[in-house]
CSV table of C-alpha atoms in Angstrom, one decimal:
chain,number,residue,atom,x,y,z
A,1,MET,CA,129.9,156.6,22.8
A,2,ASN,CA,131.8,153.5,24.5
A,3,THR,CA,129.4,150.5,23.3
A,4,ASN,CA,131.4,148.0,25.6
A,5,LEU,CA,129.7,145.6,28.2
A,6,SER,CA,129.6,147.2,31.5
A,7,ARG,CA,131.0,145.3,34.6
A,8,ARG,CA,127.2,144.7,35.2
A,9,ASP,CA,126.4,143.6,31.8
A,10,CYS,CA,129.1,140.8,32.2
A,11,PHE,CA,127.5,139.6,35.3
A,12,GLY,CA,124.3,138.9,33.1
A,13,LEU,CA,121.8,141.6,33.2
A,14,ALA,CA,120.4,141.2,29.9
A,15,ALA,CA,117.4,139.8,30.0
A,16,ILE,CA,116.8,136.1,29.5
A,17,ALA,CA,114.2,135.1,26.6
A,18,SER,CA,112.4,132.5,28.2
A,19,ASN,CA,108.7,131.5,28.7
A,20,ALA,CA,108.6,133.0,31.9
A,21,VAL,CA,105.4,135.1,32.9
A,22,ALA,CA,105.8,138.6,32.0
A,23,ALA,CA,105.2,141.6,34.2
A,24,GLY,CA,101.4,142.0,33.5
A,25,ASP,CA,99.7,141.9,29.9
A,26,GLU,CA,100.0,144.2,27.3
A,27,ALA,CA,96.7,146.5,28.2
A,28,SER,CA,98.1,146.7,31.8
A,29,ARG,CA,101.7,147.5,31.0
A,30,ALA,CA,100.4,150.2,28.6
A,31,ARG,CA,98.5,151.7,31.3
A,32,ARG,CA,101.4,151.2,33.9
A,33,MET,CA,103.9,152.7,31.7
A,34,LYS,CA,102.0,155.8,30.2
A,35,TRP,CA,103.4,158.2,32.6
A,36,TRP,CA,107.1,156.9,32.0
A,37,HIS,CA,106.9,157.1,28.1
A,38,GLU,CA,106.0,160.8,28.6
A,39,ALA,CA,108.2,161.5,31.0
A,40,LYS,CA,111.7,160.5,29.4
A,41,PHE,CA,114.2,161.7,31.7
A,42,GLY,CA,114.7,160.6,35.3
A,43,MET,CA,117.4,160.6,37.9
A,44,PHE,CA,119.3,158.0,39.3
A,45,ILE,CA,120.9,158.1,42.6
A,46,HIS,CA,123.7,156.0,43.8
A,47,TRP,CA,124.3,156.4,47.8
A,48,GLY,CA,125.6,153.9,50.6
A,49,LEU,CA,128.6,153.3,52.8
A,50,TYR,CA,130.9,153.5,49.7
A,51,SER,CA,130.1,157.4,49.5
A,52,VAL,CA,132.0,157.6,52.9
A,53,LEU,CA,135.0,156.2,51.4
A,54,GLY,CA,134.7,158.3,47.9
A,55,ARG,CA,136.3,155.6,45.9
A,56,HIS,CA,133.6,154.4,43.7
A,57,GLU,CA,130.6,152.2,44.7
A,58,TRP,CA,132.3,148.9,44.1
A,59,VAL,CA,135.2,149.7,46.3
A,60,MET,CA,134.6,147.0,48.3
A,61,GLU,CA,135.1,144.4,45.7
A,62,GLN,CA,137.8,146.4,43.6
A,63,GLU,CA,140.0,146.8,46.8
A,64,GLY,CA,139.3,143.4,48.4
A,65,ILE,CA,138.1,145.2,51.5
A,66,PRO,CA,136.6,142.4,53.7
A,67,VAL,CA,133.3,142.4,55.3
A,68,ALA,CA,134.7,142.9,58.7
A,69,GLU,CA,136.6,145.9,57.8
A,70,TYR,CA,133.8,147.5,55.7
A,71,GLU,CA,131.4,147.0,58.1
A,72,PRO,CA,132.6,150.0,60.5
A,73,LEU,CA,131.6,152.2,57.8
A,74,ALA,CA,127.8,151.8,58.8
A,75,LYS,CA,128.7,153.6,62.0
A,76,LYS,CA,130.3,156.5,60.1
A,77,PHE,CA,127.4,156.9,57.4
A,78,VAL,CA,125.6,159.9,59.3
A,79,PRO,CA,123.9,162.0,56.8
A,80,LYS,CA,122.8,165.8,57.6
A,81,PRO,CA,118.9,165.9,57.8
A,82,MET,CA,117.0,165.2,54.7
A,83,PRO,CA,119.6,165.8,52.3
A,84,MET,CA,117.0,164.5,49.6
A,85,ARG,CA,115.1,167.5,49.5
A,86,GLU,CA,117.9,169.0,47.8
A,87,TRP,CA,118.2,166.1,45.2
A,88,ALA,CA,114.7,166.3,44.5
A,89,LYS,CA,114.5,169.9,43.8
A,90,LEU,CA,117.5,169.7,41.6
A,91,ALA,CA,116.0,166.6,39.8
A,92,LYS,CA,112.7,169.1,39.2
A,93,ARG,CA,114.7,171.9,37.9
A,94,ALA,CA,116.5,169.8,35.7
A,95,GLY,CA,113.3,168.6,34.1
A,96,MET,CA,113.1,165.4,35.3
A,97,LYS,CA,110.0,163.3,36.3
A,98,TYR,CA,111.1,160.4,38.6
A,99,MET,CA,113.7,159.5,40.7
A,100,VAL,CA,115.3,156.0,41.4
A,101,MET,CA,117.3,155.6,44.3
A,102,THR,CA,119.4,152.7,45.7
A,103,THR,CA,117.6,151.2,48.5
A,104,LYS,CA,120.6,148.3,49.0
A,105,HIS,CA,123.4,148.3,46.7
A,106,HIS,CA,125.9,145.6,46.1
A,107,GLU,CA,127.8,146.1,49.7
A,108,GLY,CA,124.5,144.8,51.3
A,109,PHE,CA,124.1,148.0,53.4
A,110,CYS,CA,120.3,149.1,53.4
A,111,LEU,CA,119.3,152.5,53.7
A,112,PHE,CA,115.7,151.4,55.0
A,113,ASP,CA,114.4,150.1,57.8
A,114,SER,CA,114.2,146.5,57.8
A,115,LYS,CA,113.3,143.7,60.2
A,116,LEU,CA,115.9,141.1,58.3
A,117,THR,CA,118.9,142.4,59.0
A,118,SER,CA,120.6,145.1,61.5
A,119,TYR,CA,123.0,146.0,58.6
A,120,CYS,CA,120.5,149.0,57.8
A,121,ALA,CA,120.6,152.8,58.2
A,122,PRO,CA,118.0,152.9,61.5
A,123,LYS,CA,120.1,150.2,63.6
A,124,GLN,CA,123.7,151.8,62.6
A,125,GLY,CA,124.9,155.3,62.7
A,126,ALA,CA,122.4,157.4,60.6
A,127,GLY,CA,119.7,156.1,63.3
A,128,ARG,CA,117.0,156.8,60.9
A,129,ASP,CA,115.1,155.5,58.1
A,130,LEU,CA,116.7,157.1,54.8
A,131,VAL,CA,114.2,155.7,52.3
A,132,LYS,CA,111.5,157.1,54.2
A,133,GLU,CA,112.9,160.7,53.6
A,134,TYR,CA,113.8,159.8,50.2
A,135,VAL,CA,109.9,159.0,49.3
A,136,GLU,CA,108.7,162.3,51.2
A,137,SER,CA,111.5,164.5,49.3
A,138,VAL,CA,110.1,162.9,46.2
A,139,ARG,CA,106.2,163.3,46.6
A,140,ALA,CA,107.3,166.8,47.9
A,141,GLU,CA,108.2,167.7,44.6
A,142,GLY,CA,105.3,165.9,42.8
A,143,LEU,CA,108.1,163.3,41.0
A,144,ARG,CA,107.7,159.7,40.8
A,145,VAL,CA,108.9,157.3,43.0
A,146,GLY,CA,111.3,154.8,42.2
A,147,PHE,CA,113.6,151.7,44.4
A,148,TYR,CA,116.8,150.3,42.9
A,149,HIS,CA,117.5,146.9,44.7
A,150,SER,CA,120.5,144.8,44.1
A,151,LEU,CA,120.0,141.1,44.2
A,152,MET,CA,123.6,140.6,44.5
A,153,ASP,CA,124.8,141.2,48.2
A,154,TRP,CA,128.5,141.0,49.2
A,155,HIS,CA,127.7,141.2,53.0
A,156,HIS,CA,125.4,138.6,53.5
A,157,PRO,CA,126.8,134.9,54.1
A,158,ASP,CA,124.9,133.1,51.6
A,159,GLY,CA,125.0,135.8,48.6
A,160,ALA,CA,127.6,133.6,47.0
A,161,ARG,CA,127.3,130.3,48.8
A,162,CYS,CA,123.8,130.1,47.4
A,163,GLU,CA,125.1,129.4,44.0
A,164,LYS,CA,126.3,125.7,44.9
A,165,ASP,CA,124.4,125.1,48.4
A,166,GLU,CA,120.5,124.6,48.1
A,167,ALA,CA,120.0,125.5,51.9
A,168,ALA,CA,122.1,128.8,51.4
A,169,ARG,CA,119.9,129.7,48.2
A,170,ARG,CA,116.8,129.1,50.2
A,171,ARG,CA,117.7,131.4,53.0
A,172,PHE,CA,119.1,134.1,50.6
A,173,VAL,CA,116.3,134.1,48.3
A,174,ASP,CA,114.0,134.2,51.3
A,175,TYR,CA,115.8,137.3,52.5
A,176,ILE,CA,115.9,139.3,49.0
A,177,HIS,CA,112.4,138.5,48.7
A,178,GLY,CA,111.2,139.6,52.1
A,179,GLN,CA,113.4,142.9,51.8
A,180,ILE,CA,111.2,143.5,48.2
A,181,ASN,CA,108.1,143.0,50.3
A,182,GLU,CA,109.2,145.2,53.0
A,183,LEU,CA,110.2,147.7,50.5
A,184,LEU,CA,106.8,147.5,48.7
A,185,THR,CA,104.6,147.9,52.0
A,186,GLN,CA,106.2,150.4,54.1
A,187,TYR,CA,106.3,153.6,52.2
A,188,GLY,CA,102.8,153.8,49.9
A,189,LYS,CA,102.6,154.0,46.3
A,190,ILE,CA,106.0,153.2,44.6
A,191,ASP,CA,106.3,153.6,40.7
A,192,VAL,CA,109.2,152.1,39.7
A,193,LEU,CA,111.1,148.9,41.2
A,194,TRP,CA,114.6,148.6,39.5
A,195,TYR,CA,116.7,145.3,40.2
A,196,ASP,CA,120.0,144.9,39.7
A,197,VAL,CA,122.8,142.2,39.3
A,198,PRO,CA,121.4,138.9,39.6
A,199,TRP,CA,124.8,137.2,40.0
A,200,PRO,CA,124.8,134.3,40.8
A,201,LEU,CA,121.3,132.8,40.3
A,202,ASP,CA,119.3,132.5,37.5
A,203,ALA,CA,115.5,133.2,36.9
A,204,ALA,CA,114.5,130.0,38.7
A,205,GLY,CA,116.9,130.1,41.4
A,206,TRP,CA,115.7,133.5,42.1
A,207,GLU,CA,112.4,132.5,41.9
A,208,SER,CA,111.7,135.6,39.9
A,209,GLU,CA,108.2,134.8,38.6
A,210,LYS,CA,107.0,134.3,42.1
A,211,MET,CA,108.9,137.7,43.1
A,212,ASN,CA,107.3,139.3,40.2
A,213,LYS,CA,103.7,137.9,41.2
A,214,MET,CA,104.5,139.4,44.7
A,215,VAL,CA,105.4,142.7,43.5
A,216,PHE,CA,102.4,143.4,41.6
A,217,GLY,CA,100.3,142.0,44.4
A,218,LEU,CA,101.5,144.5,46.4
A,219,GLN,CA,101.8,147.4,44.0
A,220,PRO,CA,99.5,146.9,40.9
A,221,ASP,CA,100.4,150.3,39.5
A,222,ILE,CA,104.2,149.6,39.7
A,223,ILE,CA,106.9,148.8,36.7
A,224,VAL,CA,109.6,146.8,37.0
A,225,ASN,CA,113.0,146.4,34.6
A,226,ASN,CA,114.6,143.4,33.5
A,227,ARG,CA,117.4,142.8,35.9
A,228,ASN,CA,115.8,139.8,37.8
A,229,ARG,CA,116.3,137.8,34.6
A,230,LEU,CA,112.7,138.2,33.3
A,231,PRO,CA,111.8,140.6,30.6
A,232,GLY,CA,109.9,143.0,33.0
A,233,ASP,CA,108.4,146.0,31.5
A,234,PHE,CA,111.6,147.5,30.1
A,235,SER,CA,115.0,146.8,29.2
A,236,THR,CA,118.0,148.8,30.7
A,237,PRO,CA,121.4,149.3,28.7
A,238,GLU,CA,123.8,150.4,30.7
A,239,GLN,CA,126.4,153.6,29.8
A,240,ARG,CA,125.2,153.3,26.3
A,241,ILE,CA,122.2,154.2,24.2
A,242,GLU,CA,120.7,151.1,22.4
A,243,ALA,CA,117.1,151.0,21.5
A,244,ALA,CA,115.2,147.8,22.1
A,245,LYS,CA,113.5,146.3,19.4
A,246,GLY,CA,109.8,146.1,20.0
A,247,ALA,CA,110.0,146.7,23.8
A,248,ALA,CA,110.4,149.6,26.2
A,249,TRP,CA,113.9,150.7,27.3
A,250,GLU,CA,115.7,153.2,29.5
A,251,ALA,CA,119.4,153.9,29.2
A,252,CYS,CA,120.8,154.7,32.3
A,253,MET,CA,124.5,156.8,32.3
A,254,THR,CA,126.5,157.9,35.3
A,255,MET,CA,127.4,161.8,34.9
A,256,ASN,CA,130.9,161.1,35.2
A,257,ASP,CA,132.7,157.7,35.0
A,258,SER,CA,131.3,156.3,38.7
A,259,TRP,CA,127.8,155.7,40.0
A,260,GLY,CA,128.8,156.1,43.4
A,261,TYR,CA,130.6,159.3,45.1
A,262,HIS,CA,134.2,159.3,43.8
A,263,ALA,CA,135.9,162.2,44.8
A,264,ALA,CA,139.0,162.1,42.4
A,265,ASP,CA,136.5,161.3,39.1
A,266,ASP,CA,136.5,164.5,37.3
A,267,ALA,CA,135.2,163.0,34.1
A,268,TRP,CA,132.1,165.0,33.9
A,269,LYS,CA,129.8,165.2,31.2
A,270,SER,CA,129.0,168.2,29.5
A,271,PRO,CA,125.3,169.7,29.9
A,272,LYS,CA,126.0,169.8,25.7
A,273,THR,CA,126.5,166.0,25.9
A,274,VAL,CA,123.5,165.3,28.3
A,275,VAL,CA,121.0,167.2,26.3
A,276,ARG,CA,122.5,165.2,22.9
A,277,ASN,CA,121.9,161.7,25.0
A,278,LEU,CA,118.6,162.9,26.2
A,279,VAL,CA,117.4,164.1,22.4
A,280,THR,CA,118.7,160.5,21.0
A,281,CYS,CA,116.9,158.6,23.6
A,282,ALA,CA,113.7,160.5,22.9
A,283,ARG,CA,114.4,159.9,19.0
A,284,GLN,CA,114.6,156.4,19.5
A,285,GLY,CA,111.4,155.8,22.0
A,286,GLY,CA,113.5,155.3,25.0
A,287,ASN,CA,114.0,157.1,28.5
A,288,TYR,CA,117.2,158.5,29.7
A,289,LEU,CA,118.2,157.8,33.7
A,290,PHE,CA,120.9,160.1,34.7
A,291,ASN,CA,122.9,159.5,37.7
A,292,ILE,CA,124.1,161.8,40.7
A,293,GLY,CA,126.5,160.3,43.6
A,294,PRO,CA,125.8,162.3,46.6
A,295,LYS,CA,128.8,162.5,49.3
A,296,ALA,CA,128.3,160.4,52.4
A,297,ASP,CA,126.4,163.6,54.1
A,298,GLY,CA,124.2,163.7,51.6
A,299,SER,CA,125.3,166.8,49.6
A,300,ILE,CA,125.7,166.7,46.1
A,301,PRO,CA,128.9,167.3,44.4
A,302,ALA,CA,129.1,170.9,42.9
A,303,ASP,CA,129.9,169.7,39.3
A,304,SER,CA,126.8,167.8,39.3
A,305,VAL,CA,124.7,170.6,40.2
A,306,LYS,CA,126.2,173.2,37.8
A,307,ILE,CA,125.6,170.5,35.0
A,308,LEU,CA,121.9,169.6,36.0
A,309,THR,CA,121.3,173.2,36.3
A,310,ALA,CA,122.4,174.0,32.9
A,311,VAL,CA,120.4,171.2,31.4
A,312,GLY,CA,117.4,172.6,33.2
A,313,GLN,CA,117.6,176.1,32.1
A,314,TRP,CA,117.7,174.4,28.6
A,315,MET,CA,114.6,172.2,29.4
A,316,ASP,CA,112.8,175.2,30.7
A,317,ARG,CA,112.6,176.2,26.9
A,318,ASN,CA,112.6,173.2,25.2
A,319,ALA,CA,111.2,170.6,27.3
A,320,ALA,CA,108.2,169.8,25.0
A,321,THR,CA,110.5,168.8,21.9
A,322,VAL,CA,111.5,165.5,24.1
A,323,ARG,CA,108.8,164.9,26.4
A,324,GLY,CA,106.3,162.6,25.2
A,325,ALA,CA,108.2,162.4,21.9
A,326,ASP,CA,107.3,159.7,19.1
A,327,VAL,CA,109.6,157.7,17.6
A,328,CYS,CA,111.3,159.5,14.7
A,329,THR,CA,113.7,157.6,12.2
A,330,VAL,CA,115.4,160.8,10.9
A,331,ASN,CA,118.9,160.8,12.1
A,332,ARG,CA,121.4,161.5,10.0
A,333,SER,CA,123.1,164.7,10.4
A,334,ASN,CA,126.7,165.9,11.4
A,335,TYR,CA,125.5,168.7,13.9
A,336,CYS,CA,122.0,167.8,14.4
A,337,GLY,CA,119.7,165.2,16.4
A,338,PHE,CA,116.2,164.9,15.7
A,339,THR,CA,112.9,164.4,17.5
A,340,ARG,CA,109.5,164.1,16.7
A,341,LYS,CA,105.7,164.7,18.1
A,342,GLY,CA,103.0,164.1,15.5
A,343,ASN,CA,103.7,165.6,12.6
A,344,THR,CA,106.1,168.5,13.7
A,345,LEU,CA,110.0,167.5,13.3
A,346,TYR,CA,112.3,169.6,15.8
A,347,VAL,CA,116.0,169.8,14.8
A,348,HIS,CA,118.3,170.2,17.5
A,349,VAL,CA,121.4,171.8,16.5
A,350,HIS,CA,124.1,171.0,19.3
A,351,PHE,CA,127.1,171.9,16.3
A,352,TRP,CA,125.6,175.6,15.3
A,353,PRO,CA,127.1,176.3,11.8
A,354,GLY,CA,126.3,180.0,11.6
A,355,GLU,CA,123.8,181.8,9.3
A,356,THR,CA,122.5,178.5,7.4
A,357,VAL,CA,121.3,175.1,8.5
A,358,VAL,CA,120.6,172.3,5.7
A,359,VAL,CA,118.7,169.3,6.4
A,360,ALA,CA,118.8,167.0,3.3
A,361,GLY,CA,116.4,164.6,1.9
A,362,LEU,CA,113.2,165.6,3.3
A,363,THR,CA,110.4,165.0,0.5
A,364,THR,CA,107.4,166.3,2.6
A,365,LYS,CA,106.7,170.1,1.9
A,366,VAL,CA,107.6,172.2,5.0
A,367,LYS,CA,104.8,174.8,5.7
A,368,SER,CA,106.9,176.7,8.3
A,369,ALA,CA,110.2,176.9,10.2
A,370,LYS,CA,110.7,179.0,13.6
A,371,LEU,CA,113.3,178.9,16.5
A,372,PHE,CA,111.3,176.7,19.0
A,373,ALA,CA,112.6,178.6,22.1
A,374,SER,CA,111.8,182.0,21.1
A,375,GLY,CA,108.9,180.9,18.4
A,376,LYS,CA,110.7,183.6,15.9
A,377,PRO,CA,109.7,182.4,12.3
A,378,VAL,CA,113.0,181.9,10.1
A,379,LYS,CA,113.2,181.8,6.3
A,380,PHE,CA,113.7,178.6,4.5
A,381,THR,CA,114.0,177.1,0.8
A,382,GLN,CA,113.2,173.7,-0.3
A,383,ASP,CA,113.9,172.1,-3.2
A,384,ASP,CA,113.9,167.9,-4.0
A,385,TRP,CA,117.0,167.0,-2.2
A,386,ARG,CA,116.7,169.5,1.0
A,387,VAL,CA,115.4,172.2,3.4
A,388,LYS,CA,118.0,175.0,3.6
A,389,ILE,CA,117.0,177.3,6.7
A,390,THR,CA,118.7,181.0,6.1
A,391,GLY,CA,119.0,184.1,7.6
A,392,LEU,CA,119.9,183.0,11.0
A,393,PRO,CA,122.6,184.6,13.6
A,394,ALA,CA,126.0,184.0,13.4
A,395,ALA,CA,125.9,182.6,16.9
A,396,ALA,CA,123.6,179.9,18.6
A,397,PRO,CA,120.6,181.6,19.6
A,398,ASP,CA,120.1,178.7,22.5
A,399,ASN,CA,122.7,177.0,24.7
A,400,PRO,CA,123.6,174.3,24.8
A,401,VAL,CA,121.4,173.2,21.6
A,402,THR,CA,119.2,175.5,19.3
A,403,VAL,CA,115.9,173.7,18.4
A,404,ILE,CA,114.1,174.7,14.7
A,405,ALA,CA,110.8,173.3,14.5
A,406,LEU,CA,109.6,172.4,10.8
A,407,SER,CA,106.2,171.9,10.0
A,408,PRO,CA,104.3,170.4,7.1
A,409,PRO,CA,101.5,172.3,5.4
A,410,VAL,CA,98.7,169.5,6.1
A,411,LYS,CA,98.2,166.9,8.6
A,412,VAL,CA,100.1,163.8,7.3
A,413,PRO,CA,100.7,160.4,8.8
A,414,PRO,CA,103.6,160.8,11.1
A,415,ALA,CA,106.1,158.3,8.8
A,416,TRP,CA,109.5,159.5,9.1
A,417,VAL,CA,111.6,157.0,7.2
A,418,TYR,CA,114.2,156.8,4.9
A,419,PRO,CA,113.6,156.5,0.9
A,420,ARG,CA,113.0,153.3,-1.0
A,421,SER,CA,113.7,154.5,-4.2
A,422,PRO,CA,117.3,153.3,-5.6
A,423,THR,CA,117.7,156.6,-7.0
A,424,VAL,CA,117.0,158.2,-4.1
A,425,ARG,CA,118.8,155.9,-2.3
A,426,ALA,CA,122.1,156.8,-3.9
A,427,PHE,CA,122.0,160.3,-2.8
A,428,PRO,CA,123.7,161.1,0.7
A,429,VAL,CA,120.1,161.3,2.8
A,430,ALA,CA,120.3,162.9,6.0
A,431,CYS,CA,116.5,162.2,6.7
A,432,VAL,CA,113.0,162.2,4.6
A,433,ILE,CA,109.6,162.5,5.5
A,434,VAL,CA,107.2,160.6,3.4
A,435,PRO,CA,103.4,161.6,3.6
A,436,GLY,CA,101.1,159.0,3.2
């Protein structure tokens, strides 16, 4: 996986360690985030005027398109009726539990009804509030509702000027705060607010403490990320899986190499890659926010549907191995991933080796082993160095990843750590369960 910083990261997306007011106290955070930690898997949606051009969501900046030339796209952006119903149904089929949609991306065009600008869907070609349709569609499928909102704005005349001009900063900050207020007062209960790109201001310039105070005043149960330059409730590694130390985190990734619709981008992730990423996030205690980029009419590219449908079929059989998973330090294998729930270890075999699967280094005695999806018991032997699962079919019994559940004989503390003994440490250990 590419661990280079993304373009957004370069614009200062990491949270600033400061004395800023955190998003509520720890008891409040635990209560508000309980559903989110359980969910593990969500859908990101990037949709806007860039979808009309179909050349990446940064097309305005990448191609140097002037505002006057870009603005007319707002008249051409006329989605079909309620396309979000398709998104929400697909998200639910894929095993996702929440959705986060761009209400305004960097281009500055708003998909919601804003009294602060005419550059919004109800006052342009669409002629209707697309955020309202989105909220209704998500709730109809029983999923949680999230809003993405870009702080950076290429369309607003003060969007860049605010860095050096105090009067411009005052106007622009009031505009952004006002839009967030609109989003959190017009659509009922909102579950997630996902800020993005705080360029060109710092937390003081954005008045981020005041911003978050307003947000929690309007939506006491909401959770917020860290991209308004405050720590927020969770961090947001982009295009990479990187666990935050001592904090909640969510890896967000594209399905190909673009967030918005890009007609020529065929670098699609396979269903196996998606499942492996989800397993890795769950193992490390994080969430996986996986993106779709609908076309201008709101339809989902066929490849996206195919990939998420396959992932959903796997989740139908195996969701319990990732949903609500506990942090698990077991991670060493050339062909397996791992998750844990309580005292059960789930071995996710993504490269099926054939009739035998071996997990080295387990010191807790295993009482039983079974193929998770079918519940069929499997044979195994165990010595001081490994668990050897035998008599398996030559071909993988599940696709794209087969899960084997290993259970200990008695309830033991769920400590899954590497051994401390120098003798054992010299052995190429894959993983170890230490009771007590």
